[in-house]
PDB file of C-alpha atoms in Angstrom:
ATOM      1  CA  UNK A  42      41.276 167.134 171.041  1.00 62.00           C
ATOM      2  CA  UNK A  43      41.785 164.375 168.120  1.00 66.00           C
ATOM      3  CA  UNK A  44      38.602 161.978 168.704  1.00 92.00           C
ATOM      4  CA  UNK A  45      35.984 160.061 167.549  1.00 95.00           C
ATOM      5  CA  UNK A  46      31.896 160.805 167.902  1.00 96.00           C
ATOM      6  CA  UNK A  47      29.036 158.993 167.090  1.00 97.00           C
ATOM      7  CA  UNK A  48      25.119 159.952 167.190  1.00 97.00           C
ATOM      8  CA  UNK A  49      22.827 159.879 168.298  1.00 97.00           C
ATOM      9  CA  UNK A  50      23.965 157.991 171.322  1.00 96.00           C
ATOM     10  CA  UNK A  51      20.514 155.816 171.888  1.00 97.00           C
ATOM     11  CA  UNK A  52      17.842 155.457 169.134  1.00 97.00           C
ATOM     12  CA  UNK A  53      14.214 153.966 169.607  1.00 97.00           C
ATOM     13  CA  UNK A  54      12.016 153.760 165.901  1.00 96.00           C
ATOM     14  CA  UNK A  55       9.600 151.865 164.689  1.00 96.00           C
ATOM     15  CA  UNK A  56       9.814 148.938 162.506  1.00 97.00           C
ATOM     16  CA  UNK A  57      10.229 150.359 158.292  1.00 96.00           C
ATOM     17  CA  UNK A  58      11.858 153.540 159.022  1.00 96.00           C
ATOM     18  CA  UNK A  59      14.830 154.702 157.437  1.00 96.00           C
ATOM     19  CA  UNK A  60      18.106 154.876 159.607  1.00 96.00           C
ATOM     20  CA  UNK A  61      21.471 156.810 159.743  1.00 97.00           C
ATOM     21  CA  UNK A  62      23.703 156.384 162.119  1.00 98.00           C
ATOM     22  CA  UNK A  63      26.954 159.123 161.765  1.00 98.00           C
ATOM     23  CA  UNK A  64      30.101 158.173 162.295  1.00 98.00           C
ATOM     24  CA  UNK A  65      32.787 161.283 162.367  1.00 97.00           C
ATOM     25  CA  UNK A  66      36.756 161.343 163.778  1.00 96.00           C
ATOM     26  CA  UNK A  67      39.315 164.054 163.764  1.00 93.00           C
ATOM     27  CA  UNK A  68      42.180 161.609 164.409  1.00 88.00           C
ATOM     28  CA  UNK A  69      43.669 162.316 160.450  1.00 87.00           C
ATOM     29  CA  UNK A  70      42.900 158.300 160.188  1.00 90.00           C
ATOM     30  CA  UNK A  71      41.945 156.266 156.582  1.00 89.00           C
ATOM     31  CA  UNK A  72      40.406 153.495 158.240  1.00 91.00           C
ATOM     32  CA  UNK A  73      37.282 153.261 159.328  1.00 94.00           C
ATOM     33  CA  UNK A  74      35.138 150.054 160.321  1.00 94.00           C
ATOM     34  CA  UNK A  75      31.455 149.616 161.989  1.00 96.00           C
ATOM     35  CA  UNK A  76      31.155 146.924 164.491  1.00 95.00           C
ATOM     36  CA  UNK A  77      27.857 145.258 165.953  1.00 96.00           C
ATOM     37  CA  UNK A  78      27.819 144.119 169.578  1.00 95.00           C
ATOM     38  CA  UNK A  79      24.866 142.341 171.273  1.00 93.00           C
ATOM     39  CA  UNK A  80      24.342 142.364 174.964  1.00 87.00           C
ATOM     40  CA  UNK A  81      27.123 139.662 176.137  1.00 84.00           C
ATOM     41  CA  UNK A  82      28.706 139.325 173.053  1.00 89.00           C
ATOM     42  CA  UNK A  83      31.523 139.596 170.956  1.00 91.00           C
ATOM     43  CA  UNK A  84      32.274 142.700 168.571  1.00 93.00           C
ATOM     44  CA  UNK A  85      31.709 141.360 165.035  1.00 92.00           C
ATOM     45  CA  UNK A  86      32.956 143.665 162.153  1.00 92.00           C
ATOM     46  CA  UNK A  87      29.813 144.478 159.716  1.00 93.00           C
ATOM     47  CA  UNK A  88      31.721 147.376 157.421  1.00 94.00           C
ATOM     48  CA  UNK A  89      35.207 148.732 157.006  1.00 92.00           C
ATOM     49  CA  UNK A  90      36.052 151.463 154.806  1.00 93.00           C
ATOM     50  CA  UNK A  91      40.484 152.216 153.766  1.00 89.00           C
ATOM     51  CA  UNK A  92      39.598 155.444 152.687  1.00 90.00           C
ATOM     52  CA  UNK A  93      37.531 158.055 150.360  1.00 94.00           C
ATOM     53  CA  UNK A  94      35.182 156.040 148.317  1.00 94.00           C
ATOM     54  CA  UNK A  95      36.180 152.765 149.726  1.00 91.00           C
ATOM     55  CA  UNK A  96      33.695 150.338 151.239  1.00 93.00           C
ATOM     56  CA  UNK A  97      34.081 146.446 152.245  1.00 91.00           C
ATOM     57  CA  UNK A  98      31.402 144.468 153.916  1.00 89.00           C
ATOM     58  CA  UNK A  99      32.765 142.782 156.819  1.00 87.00           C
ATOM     59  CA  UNK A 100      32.680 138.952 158.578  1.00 80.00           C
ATOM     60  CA  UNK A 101      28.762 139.573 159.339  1.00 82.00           C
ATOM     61  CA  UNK A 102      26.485 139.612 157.441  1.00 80.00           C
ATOM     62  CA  UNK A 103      24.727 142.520 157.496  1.00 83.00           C
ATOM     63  CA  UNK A 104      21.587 144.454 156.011  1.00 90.00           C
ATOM     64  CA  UNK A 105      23.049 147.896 156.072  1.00 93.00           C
ATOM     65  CA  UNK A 106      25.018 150.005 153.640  1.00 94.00           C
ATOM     66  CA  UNK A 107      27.873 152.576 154.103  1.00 96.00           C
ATOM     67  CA  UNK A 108      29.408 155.617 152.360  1.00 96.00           C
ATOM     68  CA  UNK A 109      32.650 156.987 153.142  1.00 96.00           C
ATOM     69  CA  UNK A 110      32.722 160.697 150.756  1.00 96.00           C
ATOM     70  CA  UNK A 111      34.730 162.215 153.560  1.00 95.00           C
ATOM     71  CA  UNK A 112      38.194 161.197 155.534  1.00 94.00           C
ATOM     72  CA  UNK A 113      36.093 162.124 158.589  1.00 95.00           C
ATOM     73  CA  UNK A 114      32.677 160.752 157.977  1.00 97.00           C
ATOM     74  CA  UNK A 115      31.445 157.576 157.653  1.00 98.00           C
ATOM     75  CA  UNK A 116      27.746 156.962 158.191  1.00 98.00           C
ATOM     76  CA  UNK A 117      25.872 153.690 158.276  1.00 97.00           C
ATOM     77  CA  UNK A 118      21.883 153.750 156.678  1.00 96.00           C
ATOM     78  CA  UNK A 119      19.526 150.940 157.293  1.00 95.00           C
ATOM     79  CA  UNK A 120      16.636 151.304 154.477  1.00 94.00           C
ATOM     80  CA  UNK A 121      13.973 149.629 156.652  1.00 95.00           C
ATOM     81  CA  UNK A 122      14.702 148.835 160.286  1.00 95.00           C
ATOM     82  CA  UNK A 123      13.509 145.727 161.230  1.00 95.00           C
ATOM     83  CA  UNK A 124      13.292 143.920 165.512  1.00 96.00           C
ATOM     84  CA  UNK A 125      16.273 142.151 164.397  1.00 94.00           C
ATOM     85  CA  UNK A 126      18.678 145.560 163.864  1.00 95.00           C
ATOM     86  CA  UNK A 127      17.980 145.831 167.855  1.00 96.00           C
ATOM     87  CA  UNK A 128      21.659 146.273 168.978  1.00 96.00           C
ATOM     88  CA  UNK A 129      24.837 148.500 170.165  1.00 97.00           C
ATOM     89  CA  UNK A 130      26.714 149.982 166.876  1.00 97.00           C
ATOM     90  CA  UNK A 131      30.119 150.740 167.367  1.00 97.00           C
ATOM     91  CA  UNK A 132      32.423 152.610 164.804  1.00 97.00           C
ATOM     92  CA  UNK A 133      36.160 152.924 165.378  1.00 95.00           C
ATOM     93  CA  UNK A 134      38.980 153.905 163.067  1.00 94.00           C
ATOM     94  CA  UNK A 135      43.188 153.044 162.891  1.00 90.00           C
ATOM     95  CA  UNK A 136      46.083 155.171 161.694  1.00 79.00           C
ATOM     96  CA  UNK A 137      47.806 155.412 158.872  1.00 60.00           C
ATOM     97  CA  UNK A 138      51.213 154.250 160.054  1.00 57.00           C
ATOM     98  CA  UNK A 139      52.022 150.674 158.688  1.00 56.00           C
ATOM     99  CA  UNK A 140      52.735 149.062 161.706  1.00 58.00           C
ATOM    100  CA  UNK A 141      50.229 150.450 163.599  1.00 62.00           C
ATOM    101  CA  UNK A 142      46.568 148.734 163.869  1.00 74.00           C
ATOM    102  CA  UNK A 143      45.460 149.450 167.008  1.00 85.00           C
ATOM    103  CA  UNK A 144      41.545 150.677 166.356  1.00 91.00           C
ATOM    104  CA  UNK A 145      40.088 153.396 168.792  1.00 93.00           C
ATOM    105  CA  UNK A 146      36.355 153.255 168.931  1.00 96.00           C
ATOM    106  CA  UNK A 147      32.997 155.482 169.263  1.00 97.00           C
ATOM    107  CA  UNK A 148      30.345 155.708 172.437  1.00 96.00           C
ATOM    108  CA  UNK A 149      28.661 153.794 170.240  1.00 97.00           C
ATOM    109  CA  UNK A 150      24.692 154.193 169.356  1.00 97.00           C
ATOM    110  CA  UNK A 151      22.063 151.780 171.392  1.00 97.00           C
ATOM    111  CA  UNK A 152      19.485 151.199 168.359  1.00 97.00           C
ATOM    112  CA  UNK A 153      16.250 149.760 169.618  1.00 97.00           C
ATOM    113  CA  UNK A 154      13.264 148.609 166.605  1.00 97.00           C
ATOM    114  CA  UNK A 155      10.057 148.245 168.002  1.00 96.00           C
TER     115      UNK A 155
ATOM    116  CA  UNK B  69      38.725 128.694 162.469  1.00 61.00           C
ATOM    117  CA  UNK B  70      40.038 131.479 163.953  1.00 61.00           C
ATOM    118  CA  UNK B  71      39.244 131.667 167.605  1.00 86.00           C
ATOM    119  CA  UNK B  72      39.687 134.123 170.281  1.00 93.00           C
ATOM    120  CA  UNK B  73      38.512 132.573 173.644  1.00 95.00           C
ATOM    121  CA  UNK B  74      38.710 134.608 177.172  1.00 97.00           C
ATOM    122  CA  UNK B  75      38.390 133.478 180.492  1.00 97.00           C
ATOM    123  CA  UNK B  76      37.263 133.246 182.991  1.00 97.00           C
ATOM    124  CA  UNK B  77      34.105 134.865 181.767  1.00 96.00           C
ATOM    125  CA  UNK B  78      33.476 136.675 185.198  1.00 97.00           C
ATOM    126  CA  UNK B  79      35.629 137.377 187.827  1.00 98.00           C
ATOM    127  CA  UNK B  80      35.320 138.679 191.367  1.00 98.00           C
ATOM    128  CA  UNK B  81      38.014 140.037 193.205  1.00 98.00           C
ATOM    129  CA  UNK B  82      38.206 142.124 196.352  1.00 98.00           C
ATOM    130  CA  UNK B  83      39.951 145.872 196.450  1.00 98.00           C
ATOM    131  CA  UNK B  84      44.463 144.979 196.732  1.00 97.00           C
ATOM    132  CA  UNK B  85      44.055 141.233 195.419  1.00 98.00           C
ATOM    133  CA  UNK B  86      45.623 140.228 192.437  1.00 98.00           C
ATOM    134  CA  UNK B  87      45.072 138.219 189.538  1.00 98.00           C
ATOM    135  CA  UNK B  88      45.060 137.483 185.737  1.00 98.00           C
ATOM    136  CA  UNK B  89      42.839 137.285 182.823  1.00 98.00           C
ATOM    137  CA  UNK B  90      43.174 134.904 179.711  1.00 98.00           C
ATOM    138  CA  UNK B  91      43.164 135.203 176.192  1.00 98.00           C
ATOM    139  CA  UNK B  92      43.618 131.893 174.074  1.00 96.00           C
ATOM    140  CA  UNK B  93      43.677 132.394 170.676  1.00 92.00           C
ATOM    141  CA  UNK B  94      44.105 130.081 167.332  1.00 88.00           C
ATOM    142  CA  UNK B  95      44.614 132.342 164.660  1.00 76.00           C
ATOM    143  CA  UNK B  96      47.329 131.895 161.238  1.00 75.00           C
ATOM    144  CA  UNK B  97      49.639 135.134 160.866  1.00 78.00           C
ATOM    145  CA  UNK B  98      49.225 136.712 164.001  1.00 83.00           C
ATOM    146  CA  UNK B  99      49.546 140.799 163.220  1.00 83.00           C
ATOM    147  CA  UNK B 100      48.284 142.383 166.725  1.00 89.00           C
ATOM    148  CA  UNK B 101      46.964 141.534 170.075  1.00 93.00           C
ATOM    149  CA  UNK B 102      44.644 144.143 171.657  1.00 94.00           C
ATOM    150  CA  UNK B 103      43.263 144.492 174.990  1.00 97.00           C
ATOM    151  CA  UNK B 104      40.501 146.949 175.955  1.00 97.00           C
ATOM    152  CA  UNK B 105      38.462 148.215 178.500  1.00 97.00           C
ATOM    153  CA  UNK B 106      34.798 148.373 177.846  1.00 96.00           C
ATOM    154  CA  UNK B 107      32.516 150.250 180.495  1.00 95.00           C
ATOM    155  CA  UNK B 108      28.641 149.777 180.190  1.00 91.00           C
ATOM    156  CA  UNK B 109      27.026 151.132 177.366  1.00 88.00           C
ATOM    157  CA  UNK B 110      30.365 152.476 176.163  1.00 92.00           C
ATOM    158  CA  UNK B 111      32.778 151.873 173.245  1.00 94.00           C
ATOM    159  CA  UNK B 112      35.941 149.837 173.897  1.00 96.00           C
ATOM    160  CA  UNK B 113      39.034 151.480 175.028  1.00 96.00           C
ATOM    161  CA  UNK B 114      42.406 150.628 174.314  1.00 94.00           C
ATOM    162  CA  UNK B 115      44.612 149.791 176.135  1.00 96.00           C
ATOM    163  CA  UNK B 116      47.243 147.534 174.753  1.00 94.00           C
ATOM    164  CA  UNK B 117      48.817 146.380 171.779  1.00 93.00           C
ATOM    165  CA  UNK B 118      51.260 143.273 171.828  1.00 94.00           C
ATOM    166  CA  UNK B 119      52.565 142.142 168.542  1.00 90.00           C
ATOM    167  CA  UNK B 120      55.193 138.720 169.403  1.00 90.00           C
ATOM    168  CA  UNK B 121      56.171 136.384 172.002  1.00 93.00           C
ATOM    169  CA  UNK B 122      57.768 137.437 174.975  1.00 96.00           C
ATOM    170  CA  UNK B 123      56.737 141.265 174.375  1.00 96.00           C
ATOM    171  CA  UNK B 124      55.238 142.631 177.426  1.00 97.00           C
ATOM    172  CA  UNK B 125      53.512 146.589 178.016  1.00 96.00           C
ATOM    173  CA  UNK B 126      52.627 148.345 181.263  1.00 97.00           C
ATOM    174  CA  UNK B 127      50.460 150.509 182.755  1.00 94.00           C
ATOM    175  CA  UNK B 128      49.239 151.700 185.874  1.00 95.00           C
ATOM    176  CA  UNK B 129      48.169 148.749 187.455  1.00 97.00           C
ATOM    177  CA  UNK B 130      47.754 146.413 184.596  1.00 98.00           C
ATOM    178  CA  UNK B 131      50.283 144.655 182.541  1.00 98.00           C
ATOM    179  CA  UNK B 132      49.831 142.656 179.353  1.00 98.00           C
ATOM    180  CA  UNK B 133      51.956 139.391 177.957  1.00 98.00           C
ATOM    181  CA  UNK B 134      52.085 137.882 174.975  1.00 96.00           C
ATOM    182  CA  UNK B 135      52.943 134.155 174.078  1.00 93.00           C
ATOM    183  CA  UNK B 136      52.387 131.817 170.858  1.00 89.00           C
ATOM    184  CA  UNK B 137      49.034 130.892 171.921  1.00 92.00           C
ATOM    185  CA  UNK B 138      47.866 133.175 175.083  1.00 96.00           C
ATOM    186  CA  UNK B 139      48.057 136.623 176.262  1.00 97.00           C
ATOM    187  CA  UNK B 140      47.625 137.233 179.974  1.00 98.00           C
ATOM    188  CA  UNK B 141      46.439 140.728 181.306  1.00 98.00           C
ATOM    189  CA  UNK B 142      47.757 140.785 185.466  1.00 98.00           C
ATOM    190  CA  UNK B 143      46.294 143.220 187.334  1.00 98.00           C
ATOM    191  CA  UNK B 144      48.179 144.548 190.285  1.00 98.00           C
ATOM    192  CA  UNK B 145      46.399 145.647 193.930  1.00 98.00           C
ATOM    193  CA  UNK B 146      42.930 146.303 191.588  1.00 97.00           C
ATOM    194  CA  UNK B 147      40.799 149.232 192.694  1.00 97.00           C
ATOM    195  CA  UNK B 148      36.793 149.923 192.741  1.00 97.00           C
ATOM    196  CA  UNK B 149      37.203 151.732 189.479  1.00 97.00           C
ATOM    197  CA  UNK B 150      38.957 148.713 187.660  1.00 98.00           C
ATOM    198  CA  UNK B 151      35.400 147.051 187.800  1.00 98.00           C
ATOM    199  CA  UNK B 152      35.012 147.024 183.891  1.00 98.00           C
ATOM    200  CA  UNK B 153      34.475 144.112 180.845  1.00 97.00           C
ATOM    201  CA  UNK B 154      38.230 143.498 179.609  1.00 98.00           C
ATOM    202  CA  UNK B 155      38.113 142.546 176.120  1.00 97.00           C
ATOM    203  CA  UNK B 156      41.089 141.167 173.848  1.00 96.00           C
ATOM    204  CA  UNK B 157      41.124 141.065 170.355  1.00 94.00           C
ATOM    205  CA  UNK B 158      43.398 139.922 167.300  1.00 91.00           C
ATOM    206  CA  UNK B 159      44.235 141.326 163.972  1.00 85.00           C
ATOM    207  CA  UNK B 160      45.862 138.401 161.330  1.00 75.00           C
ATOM    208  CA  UNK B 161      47.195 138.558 158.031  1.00 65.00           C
ATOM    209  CA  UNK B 162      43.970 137.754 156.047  1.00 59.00           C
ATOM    210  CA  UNK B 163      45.572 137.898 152.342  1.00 47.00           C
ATOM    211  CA  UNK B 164      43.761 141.040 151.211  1.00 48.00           C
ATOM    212  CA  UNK B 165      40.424 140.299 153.340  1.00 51.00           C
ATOM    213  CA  UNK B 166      39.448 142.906 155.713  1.00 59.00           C
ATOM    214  CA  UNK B 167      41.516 143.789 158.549  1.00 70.00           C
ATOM    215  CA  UNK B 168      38.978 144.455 161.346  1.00 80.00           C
ATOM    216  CA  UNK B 169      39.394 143.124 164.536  1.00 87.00           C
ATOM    217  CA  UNK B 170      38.818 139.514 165.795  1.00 89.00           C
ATOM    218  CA  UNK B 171      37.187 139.523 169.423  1.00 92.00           C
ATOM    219  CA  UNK B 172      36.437 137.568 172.101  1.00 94.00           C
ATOM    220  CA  UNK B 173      33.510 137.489 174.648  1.00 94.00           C
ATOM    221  CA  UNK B 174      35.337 139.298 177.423  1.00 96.00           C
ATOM    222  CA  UNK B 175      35.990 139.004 180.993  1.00 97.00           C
ATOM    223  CA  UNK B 176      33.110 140.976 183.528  1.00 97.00           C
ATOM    224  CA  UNK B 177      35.568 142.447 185.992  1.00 98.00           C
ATOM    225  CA  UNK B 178      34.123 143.242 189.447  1.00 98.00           C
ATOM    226  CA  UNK B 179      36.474 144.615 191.966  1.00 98.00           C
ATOM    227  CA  UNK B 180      34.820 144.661 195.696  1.00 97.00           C
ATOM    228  CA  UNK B 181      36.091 147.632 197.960  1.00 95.00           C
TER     229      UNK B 181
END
C-alpha cells in the first residue's frame, strides 16, 4: 500500500544534540515538503524539496537543513536542538501530474527539547 | 498578504444536526483549495480539493464549495466519529516561489452523541 511514514513518531532529547527526523513515501511522488505545526496553530511550510538533489527553504524561517538523495527519502537534521525546536513535524509529498497539488501528509514526529 | 482565515474556531454540534464551516481566504492566483481532517497528534488528511467557483465535491457526509472568496465545508446528520480539527488550505501561483501549502488555524469539531 502506496504511503507515507515518518519516525520516530515522538522524540524527547536534551538541549545540543544532533537530530534526524526521516521522512520516506512509496507514493512514486517528486515533491516533498516539511511542515511545522505548534499546538493550536497553523501548518507553516519550513522545507520543500521538487526532486533528487533539490532543496528550497520554505515561508519559515527555520534552523534545520534537508537532503533529498533519494525519490523516497527526505530527512530533516537539526545540528543542535534547542527549547525552541519543541514542536509537531509534519512531512507530506504531491504527485507528479500537473494539475494535481493536493499534498498527503506523515503521522508526523512530536519533538520535545528539554 | 495572503490570508487564510477559518471559522468559527470551535464548534459544537449534537449527533444528526447540521451545519457549515468557513474558509475566507485573500490570496492572488488561486491554484487549489484543500480541506483536511486532522485527528490529535496525527498528520492532516485529505479530503478535498476545489480548484474554481461554483465547483463543488462530495463525500460521505461532507460536502465542499468553492466561491471567489470562501469555501464552505456542510456537514450532513454528523456522527461521534466526525469529532475532528477541519483544516483548509490554499495553494497560489507564487511566480517560481515554493508551492507548499497556505493554512489556516482550523475549526475544533466536536460532535455530541
Amino acid at each position: 500500500e502506496a504511503d507515507i511514514y515518518q519516525t520516530p513518531r515522538y522524540l524527547v532529547i536534551g538541549t545540543g544534540k544532533k537530530i534526524t527526523l526521516e521522512c520516506s513515501q512509496t507514493m512514486g511522488h517528486d515533491k516533498m515538503y516539511w511542515y511545522q505545526q505548534d499546538p493550536g496553530m497553523e501548518l507553516h511550510l519550513i522545507h520543500y524539496s521538487y526532486g533528487v538533489n533539490s532543496t528550497e527553504k520554505g515561508d519559515l524561517s527555520s534552523e534545520s537543513t534537508v537532503s533529498r538523495i533519494r525519490t523516497e527519502h527526505f530527512p530533516l537534521t537539526l545540528e543542535s536542538a534547542r527549547p525552541s525546536h519543541t514542536s509537531q513535524y509534519l512531512c507530506a509529498s504531491s504527485g507528479r501530474t500537473e494539475v494535481s497539488y493536493e499534498q498527503y501528509f506523515g503521522p508526523g514526529t512530536r519533538l520535545t527539547v528539554t | 498578504e495572503d490570508q487564510v482565515t477559518q471559522s468559527p474556531e470551535a464548534l459544537r454540534l449534537q449527533e444528526g444536526e447540521s451545519s457549515s464551516l468557513n474558509c475566507s481566504y485573500t490570496v492572488s492566483g488561486l491554484r487549489g483549495l484543500f480541506w483536511y481532517r486532522q485527528d490529535p497528534g496525527k498528520g492532516p488528511e485529505f479530503l478535498f480539493t476545489l480548484y474554481s467557483a461554483g465547483e463543488e465535491k462530495e463525500k460521505e457526509r461532507l460536502k465542499a464549495t468553492l466561491t471567489k472568496k470562501e469555501s464552505f465545508l456542510h456537514i450532513t446528520a454528523p456522527k461521534p466519529e466526525d469529532s475532528a480539527t477541519y483544516l483548509c488550505a490554499v495553494n497560489m501561483y507564487s511566480g517560481g516561489g515554493a508551492d507548499g501549502l497556505t493554512f489556516g488555524k482550523g475549526t475544533h469539531l466536536i460532535i455530541q452523541p
